[in-house]
Amino acid sequence: MLEKLKQEVYDANMRLPKLDLVTFTWGNVSGIDREKGLFVIKPSGVDYEDLKPSDMIVVNLKGEVVEGNMNPSSDTPTHTVLYNEFPEIGGIVHTHSPWAVSFAEAGIPVPALGTTHADTFYGDVPVSEALTQAEIENDYEENTGKVIVKTFKEQGVDPEAVPAVLVRQHGPFTWGATPDKAVYNAKVLEVVAEMDYHALQLTRNNSAVPQFLLDKHYYRKHGKNAYYGQNNAQSQGHAKKEVR
Amino acid sequence: MLEKLKQEVYDANMRLPKLDLVTFTWGNVSGIDREKGLFVIKPSGVDYEDLKPSDMIVVNLKGEVVEGNMNPSSDTPTHTVLYNEFPEIGGIVHTHSPWAVSFAEAGIPVPALGTTHADTFYGDVPVSEALTQAEIENDYEENTGKVIVKTFKEQGVDPEAVPAVLVRQHGPFTWGATPDKAVYNAKVLEVVAEMDYHALQLTRNNSAVPQFLLDKHYYRKHGKNAYYGQNNAQSQGHAKKEVR
Amino acid sequence: MLEKLKQEVYDANMRLPKLDLVTFTWGNVSGIDREKGLFVIKPSGVDYEDLKPSDMIVVNLKGEVVEGNMNPSSDTPTHTVLYNEFPEIGGIVHTHSPWAVSFAEAGIPVPALGTTHADTFYGDVPVSEALTQAEIENDYEENTGKVIVKTFKEQGVDPEAVPAVLVRQHGPFTWGATPDKAVYNAKVLEVVAEMDYHALQLTRNNSAVPQFLLDKHYYRKHGKNAYYGQNNAQSQGHAKKEVR
Amino acid sequence: MLEKLKQEVYDANMRLPKLDLVTFTWGNVSGIDREKGLFVIKPSGVDYEDLKPSDMIVVNLKGEVVEGNMNPSSDTPTHTVLYNEFPEIGGIVHTHSPWAVSFAEAGIPVPALGTTHADTFYGDVPVSEALTQAEIENDYEENTGKVIVKTFKEQGVDPEAVPAVLVRQHGPFTWGATPDKAVYNAKVLEVVAEMDYHALQLTRNNSAVPQFLLDKHYYRKHGKNAYYGQNNAQSQGHAKKEVR
């Protein structure tokens, strides 16, 4: 079942090591078939070189395995929460990519300091609160999803306009219209975290970009007036609708 | 038309990922035929692995597409301004290379701290002012070209002696006598930005090189008395004329 | 003799350059056959590309060469001490991997700042005291082993729960149930040292993770209640027993 | 003439890009035949991929080209001074490797902070004074050699025990008994500069290693009592004689 989506999720998982986003098996990508209400995710702890499309696990929106012989990613409950709470997303990525993790460990959002950021993220990439002891001891991965959702609600951030988060003391989750777009966003986050780290070390002054630059660059690549790329509104791994 | 220049511009574009200067499609190179008053530029948002020489777009000095089936780079109006205002340059490069972007985000020029810099750039690589809201909302890419030109005029910098700039909150543009030389300069800028970042973190003292060192190293590789390389005045991707 | 273990130790040694953990010949892996009381170690100063499984040297727990035509690693006495004092470990790795060395040079433990760390190391990776002049001048490599053991005893750290140390002014040693798991731990140490360096530069605030997060992530991958991977308690290159 | 040495110098030059020590053509290696009083050096500004053993230039100890159709490296007068003043060295390397250049730009010696350093360099790698205007304007490359020699004499450093220097505002020169050993030392310098940079950022405390650690590690690999490697006194690209 869902053979095409399994291939797509497999391909997206295999892009993670090629884009230098994972060490060992520390990453996972999932993708959802919204009509069927089922998502496909990487099995837990399998080396990328041993992975096959048929290894992908099918899970329903209650987080129950529907098909597959292996354990799904241990982060499956996090993906389940995000698919339920962010109904417009089609793919999710989790990695331990080092620059994004450094910001998560420091508890600092990845700030919008330039156009590289603004092309993909319409504002700072937020960092969640740390989970409490109770949240960690019981239903840890589900609570990880919940703290992400809470972060976006409390800070008033649109998860389509800023398709990424840092979980405090942990690392990045990104998402997108498709698994492939979620991987694209994971790479952009890593690149801008690297750039921002060095910019922040060069100057402690406030060097955040103004709102009008965010508007210009984000909508140059997104929404009905986009003019970057060959088919604009659909191009470059970004959401199609106007998010404003 | 301009098949040789298309090949040259294509080759120069393909060097960007090989030199680790671009992520995804975030870079573009153009080259001009001064006699015909036409320049050739990469199409917008096409993966480097899918790019072909015949995909290159031909544009006139009003910024109008003369030949080509795809959209030209969204930065085409910036290139148009630079070709008009800097009449001696033959090629232009734009990237989001991470070290140069970090300086652009911090709003700090890449300072001339050593001979690696002085061999190519005859002084600090300047950083432009940030664009205003009005400049961003209308004719953004054209205004990007204009703020570059303004930077060189106001700071009294010769664009042939310092063939690079950082656009504030954005990233680097470089140029040269040919597209290939502009790519060479883009790589040098990235390398010296990395060196300078670490030197600046090691010491906050003024460690700028003196003018006589700039003179020596720049003119060792440029101008009629150059003695580096095998054919001196023409060697190593630099302008031929004496810039002083 | 011990042909299977020689192959295993050879393979583990060859993973070091593939994982970017060594420059030139600056690393060594050993593995022990506990029943026979013999361990196998890389010869000293041989290029990785010239190394063969049959070059591995067999050493007894007094540190005497039992088989082999070449000199064993000059760090053999350190391995001997660790095998004698840490009876549950099956493999040992020493490298000069640059991020871990930077912490060793600075004399700072690699702090537990996030889940990437907690998945493998159940607390900070300790740094030993510097060796005294007498300890360096006589039996230097043996004393290196002794200062490691002293560090774990004095700080009350379980070497199975934290299978890594930084020797002050020198660099990292890691270990594990097998040579392969010791290499895995060497890579994790390098990755978390890189992440932690950048997190520490971003904020000097105390950003250590709480004990309950250490508990959760460590026991998600280790011990009888582990649920990461496909065969849990045995998965991912970690010790099998409950360390608490 | 000197075909074997040309091959050796060619091979050493070709290792520079493989060891990530050069960008473009920014490096050169030479090697000397002490009996004939002639040295062989890379031609100036030739791409590594185009270089052939027969392109190597033969130069005498007055710095005059004896054989070769191309211009020798523009740094040839620096090599000439070093061969004349340091009579025991057999090969010289110059690069613009980025970590070493950062220290040269900051004007800070690469300090002896750990065993990685002590294995090769018996003390801090010194940084020269900046050249004066007169020294730069006339006989610049010869004066570069002279300021290196002056640095070692004034600071009382033995160029065999510390086979490397940073020329202020410029970059590293290293040397050794052979061209290959000089390349080895160039790589070690780059690696320890990277480690030291990060250690210095982690702590501004004095973390220099004590003299007895320098003694132990340096003489573990050098001199008549060396015991690292398979043939000790001759191993690992270091001078054979006891330097103390």
Tab-separated table of N, CA and C in Angstrom, chain A residues 30-107:
chain	number	residue	atom	x	y	z
A	30	SER	N	9.015	11.802	7.210
A	30	SER	CA	7.742	11.153	6.939
A	30	SER	C	6.969	11.968	5.915
A	31	GLY	N	5.950	11.317	5.332
A	31	GLY	CA	5.070	11.993	4.374
A	31	GLY	C	3.670	11.450	4.537
A	32	ILE	N	2.662	12.269	4.294
A	32	ILE	CA	1.275	11.870	4.567
A	32	ILE	C	0.411	11.830	3.304
A	33	ASP	N	-0.495	10.873	3.287
A	33	ASP	CA	-1.577	10.847	2.301
A	33	ASP	C	-2.824	11.350	3.029
A	34	ARG	N	-3.144	12.602	2.801
A	34	ARG	CA	-4.221	13.242	3.575
A	34	ARG	C	-5.581	12.587	3.306
A	35	GLU	N	-5.790	12.142	2.072
A	35	GLU	CA	-7.092	11.524	1.776
A	35	GLU	C	-7.301	10.245	2.585
A	36	LYS	N	-6.262	9.436	2.649
A	36	LYS	CA	-6.381	8.168	3.375
A	36	LYS	C	-6.146	8.344	4.886
A	37	GLY	N	-5.595	9.513	5.283
A	37	GLY	CA	-5.312	9.713	6.701
A	37	GLY	C	-4.203	8.814	7.221
A	38	LEU	N	-3.262	8.484	6.358
A	38	LEU	CA	-2.142	7.611	6.734
A	38	LEU	C	-0.821	8.301	6.397
A	39	PHE	N	0.173	8.101	7.263
A	39	PHE	CA	1.490	8.612	6.880
A	39	PHE	C	2.522	7.490	6.880
A	40	VAL	N	3.612	7.762	6.181
A	40	VAL	CA	4.685	6.791	5.957
A	40	VAL	C	5.943	7.358	6.604
A	41	ILE	N	6.652	6.525	7.366
A	41	ILE	CA	7.830	7.036	8.094
A	41	ILE	C	8.943	5.994	8.063
A	42	LYS	N	10.161	6.487	8.231
A	42	LYS	CA	11.360	5.636	8.269
A	42	LYS	C	11.323	4.719	9.493
A	43	PRO	N	11.837	3.492	9.358
A	43	PRO	CA	11.978	2.642	10.538
A	43	PRO	C	13.072	3.198	11.457
A	44	SER	N	13.025	2.791	12.716
A	44	SER	CA	13.955	3.305	13.732
A	44	SER	C	15.340	2.664	13.599
A	45	GLY	N	16.380	3.496	13.631
A	45	GLY	CA	17.739	3.003	13.816
A	45	GLY	C	18.300	2.117	12.712
A	46	VAL	N	17.819	2.275	11.473
A	46	VAL	CA	18.357	1.479	10.367
A	46	VAL	C	19.365	2.337	9.599
A	47	ASP	N	20.538	1.773	9.303
A	47	ASP	CA	21.544	2.514	8.546
A	47	ASP	C	20.985	2.946	7.194
A	48	TYR	N	21.356	4.151	6.762
A	48	TYR	CA	20.850	4.656	5.485
A	48	TYR	C	21.237	3.741	4.338
A	49	GLU	N	22.430	3.153	4.415
A	49	GLU	CA	22.865	2.319	3.289
A	49	GLU	C	22.085	0.999	3.226
A	50	ASP	N	21.429	0.614	4.311
A	50	ASP	CA	20.644	-0.621	4.314
A	50	ASP	C	19.166	-0.377	4.027
A	51	LEU	N	18.769	0.871	4.014
A	51	LEU	CA	17.345	1.225	3.891
A	51	LEU	C	16.812	0.903	2.495
A	52	LYS	N	15.560	0.400	2.438
A	52	LYS	CA	14.877	0.158	1.158
A	52	LYS	C	13.500	0.826	1.209
A	53	PRO	N	12.953	1.205	0.045
A	53	PRO	CA	11.608	1.812	0.050
A	53	PRO	C	10.587	0.931	0.767
A	54	SER	N	10.697	-0.385	0.595
A	54	SER	CA	9.715	-1.277	1.209
A	54	SER	C	9.840	-1.362	2.735
A	55	ASP	N	10.931	-0.805	3.294
A	55	ASP	CA	11.068	-0.787	4.756
A	55	ASP	C	10.208	0.276	5.423
A	56	MET	N	9.706	1.208	4.624
A	56	MET	CA	8.960	2.327	5.220
A	56	MET	C	7.713	1.787	5.934
A	57	ILE	N	7.388	2.430	7.063
A	57	ILE	CA	6.286	1.974	7.908
A	57	ILE	C	5.056	2.869	7.669
A	58	VAL	N	3.874	2.257	7.577
A	58	VAL	CA	2.643	3.024	7.415
A	58	VAL	C	1.955	3.161	8.780
A	59	VAL	N	1.580	4.394	9.110
A	59	VAL	CA	1.041	4.719	10.435
A	59	VAL	C	-0.243	5.526	10.254
A	60	ASN	N	-1.254	5.314	11.113
A	60	ASN	CA	-2.460	6.144	11.010
A	60	ASN	C	-2.375	7.364	11.936
A	61	LEU	N	-3.399	8.202	11.904
A	61	LEU	CA	-3.303	9.474	12.633
A	61	LEU	C	-3.537	9.322	14.128
A	62	LYS	N	-3.776	8.084	14.578
A	62	LYS	CA	-3.722	7.802	16.026
A	62	LYS	C	-2.308	7.342	16.434
A	63	GLY	N	-1.393	7.246	15.430
A	63	GLY	CA	-0.029	6.827	15.729
A	63	GLY	C	0.141	5.318	15.743
A	64	GLU	N	-0.845	4.571	15.232
A	64	GLU	CA	-0.766	3.112	15.219
A	64	GLU	C	-0.167	2.609	13.909
A	65	VAL	N	0.709	1.620	14.009
A	65	VAL	CA	1.299	1.039	12.806
A	65	VAL	C	0.234	0.246	12.060
A	66	VAL	N	0.076	0.569	10.776
A	66	VAL	CA	-0.915	-0.089	9.933
A	66	VAL	C	-0.242	-1.143	9.051
A	67	GLU	N	0.998	-0.889	8.672
A	67	GLU	CA	1.743	-1.839	7.845
A	67	GLU	C	3.230	-1.664	8.096
A	68	GLY	N	3.976	-2.789	8.061
A	68	GLY	CA	5.423	-2.700	8.243
A	68	GLY	C	5.921	-3.688	9.277
A	69	ASN	N	7.081	-4.272	9.011
A	69	ASN	CA	7.606	-5.309	9.897
A	69	ASN	C	8.572	-4.781	10.953
A	70	MET	N	9.006	-3.545	10.794
A	70	MET	CA	9.985	-3.018	11.740
A	70	MET	C	9.326	-1.979	12.632
A	71	ASN	N	10.053	-1.588	13.690
A	71	ASN	CA	9.591	-0.487	14.526
A	71	ASN	C	9.686	0.808	13.731
A	72	PRO	N	8.672	1.655	13.813
A	72	PRO	CA	8.799	2.958	13.166
A	72	PRO	C	9.759	3.828	13.972
A	73	SER	N	10.177	4.924	13.389
A	73	SER	CA	11.012	5.897	14.096
A	73	SER	C	10.461	6.135	15.491
A	74	SER	N	11.368	6.215	16.489
A	74	SER	CA	10.899	6.468	17.858
A	74	SER	C	10.249	7.838	17.975
A	75	ASP	N	10.455	8.711	16.980
A	75	ASP	CA	9.826	10.030	16.998
A	75	ASP	C	8.443	10.023	16.346
A	76	THR	N	7.897	8.858	16.032
A	76	THR	CA	6.600	8.784	15.355
A	76	THR	C	5.499	9.552	16.094
A	77	PRO	N	5.412	9.485	17.435
A	77	PRO	CA	4.347	10.246	18.096
A	77	PRO	C	4.459	11.759	17.874
A	78	THR	N	5.700	12.257	17.705
A	78	THR	CA	5.859	13.688	17.404
A	78	THR	C	5.270	14.003	16.030
A	79	HIS	N	5.603	13.176	15.058
A	79	HIS	CA	5.048	13.375	13.712
A	79	HIS	C	3.518	13.319	13.756
A	80	THR	N	2.967	12.367	14.526
A	80	THR	CA	1.512	12.211	14.598
A	80	THR	C	0.846	13.496	15.092
A	81	VAL	N	1.397	14.057	16.162
A	81	VAL	CA	0.830	15.315	16.680
A	81	VAL	C	0.880	16.403	15.619
A	82	LEU	N	2.025	16.531	14.954
A	82	LEU	CA	2.168	17.622	13.983
A	82	LEU	C	1.203	17.450	12.804
A	83	TYR	N	1.041	16.222	12.306
A	83	TYR	CA	0.082	16.020	11.194
A	83	TYR	C	-1.345	16.349	11.631
A	84	ASN	N	-1.674	16.044	12.895
A	84	ASN	CA	-3.023	16.354	13.378
A	84	ASN	C	-3.230	17.848	13.596
A	85	GLU	N	-2.208	18.512	14.091
A	85	GLU	CA	-2.382	19.914	14.484
A	85	GLU	C	-2.066	20.908	13.374
A	86	PHE	N	-1.231	20.491	12.453
A	86	PHE	CA	-0.884	21.372	11.321
A	86	PHE	C	-1.460	20.730	10.065
A	87	PRO	N	-2.746	20.932	9.790
A	87	PRO	CA	-3.421	20.127	8.765
A	87	PRO	C	-2.961	20.376	7.334
A	88	GLU	N	-2.187	21.427	7.099
A	88	GLU	CA	-1.801	21.722	5.720
A	88	GLU	C	-0.437	21.147	5.346
A	89	ILE	N	0.274	20.569	6.293
A	89	ILE	CA	1.617	20.087	5.959
A	89	ILE	C	1.559	18.658	5.409
A	90	GLY	N	2.487	18.347	4.509
A	90	GLY	CA	2.493	17.045	3.843
A	90	GLY	C	3.719	16.191	4.155
A	91	GLY	N	4.744	16.788	4.791
A	91	GLY	CA	5.949	16.035	5.112
A	91	GLY	C	6.643	16.662	6.305
A	92	ILE	N	7.344	15.831	7.077
A	92	ILE	CA	8.047	16.292	8.289
A	92	ILE	C	9.455	15.697	8.303
A	93	VAL	N	10.409	16.503	8.778
A	93	VAL	CA	11.797	16.055	8.913
A	93	VAL	C	12.294	16.352	10.321
A	94	HIS	N	13.014	15.405	10.896
A	94	HIS	CA	13.764	15.662	12.129
A	94	HIS	C	15.211	15.257	11.901
A	95	THR	N	16.127	16.127	12.292
A	95	THR	CA	17.552	15.789	12.212
A	95	THR	C	18.244	16.279	13.494
A	96	HIS	N	19.516	15.934	13.615
A	96	HIS	CA	20.397	16.531	14.624
A	96	HIS	C	21.497	17.312	13.897
A	97	SER	N	21.126	18.065	12.879
A	97	SER	CA	22.127	18.825	12.112
A	97	SER	C	22.818	19.816	13.052
A	98	PRO	N	24.169	19.892	12.987
A	98	PRO	CA	24.908	20.518	14.100
A	98	PRO	C	24.671	22.008	14.332
A	99	TRP	N	24.513	22.815	13.308
A	99	TRP	CA	24.324	24.251	13.557
A	99	TRP	C	22.963	24.514	14.181
A	100	ALA	N	21.937	23.853	13.685
A	100	ALA	CA	20.607	24.044	14.267
A	100	ALA	C	20.583	23.542	15.701
A	101	VAL	N	21.230	22.400	15.970
A	101	VAL	CA	21.276	21.882	17.335
A	101	VAL	C	21.978	22.876	18.270
A	102	SER	N	23.028	23.515	17.796
A	102	SER	CA	23.738	24.475	18.657
A	102	SER	C	22.804	25.586	19.133
A	103	PHE	N	21.959	26.085	18.236
A	103	PHE	CA	20.983	27.099	18.659
A	103	PHE	C	19.954	26.497	19.627
A	104	ALA	N	19.536	25.256	19.373
A	104	ALA	CA	18.570	24.594	20.271
A	104	ALA	C	19.176	24.402	21.658
A	105	GLU	N	20.449	24.039	21.707
A	105	GLU	CA	21.133	23.858	22.989
A	105	GLU	C	21.301	25.185	23.725
A	106	ALA	N	21.579	26.238	22.966
A	106	ALA	CA	21.747	27.558	23.580
A	106	ALA	C	20.392	28.184	23.921
A	107	GLY	N	19.318	27.645	23.360
A	107	GLY	CA	17.988	28.189	23.633
A	107	GLY	C	17.713	29.504	22.946
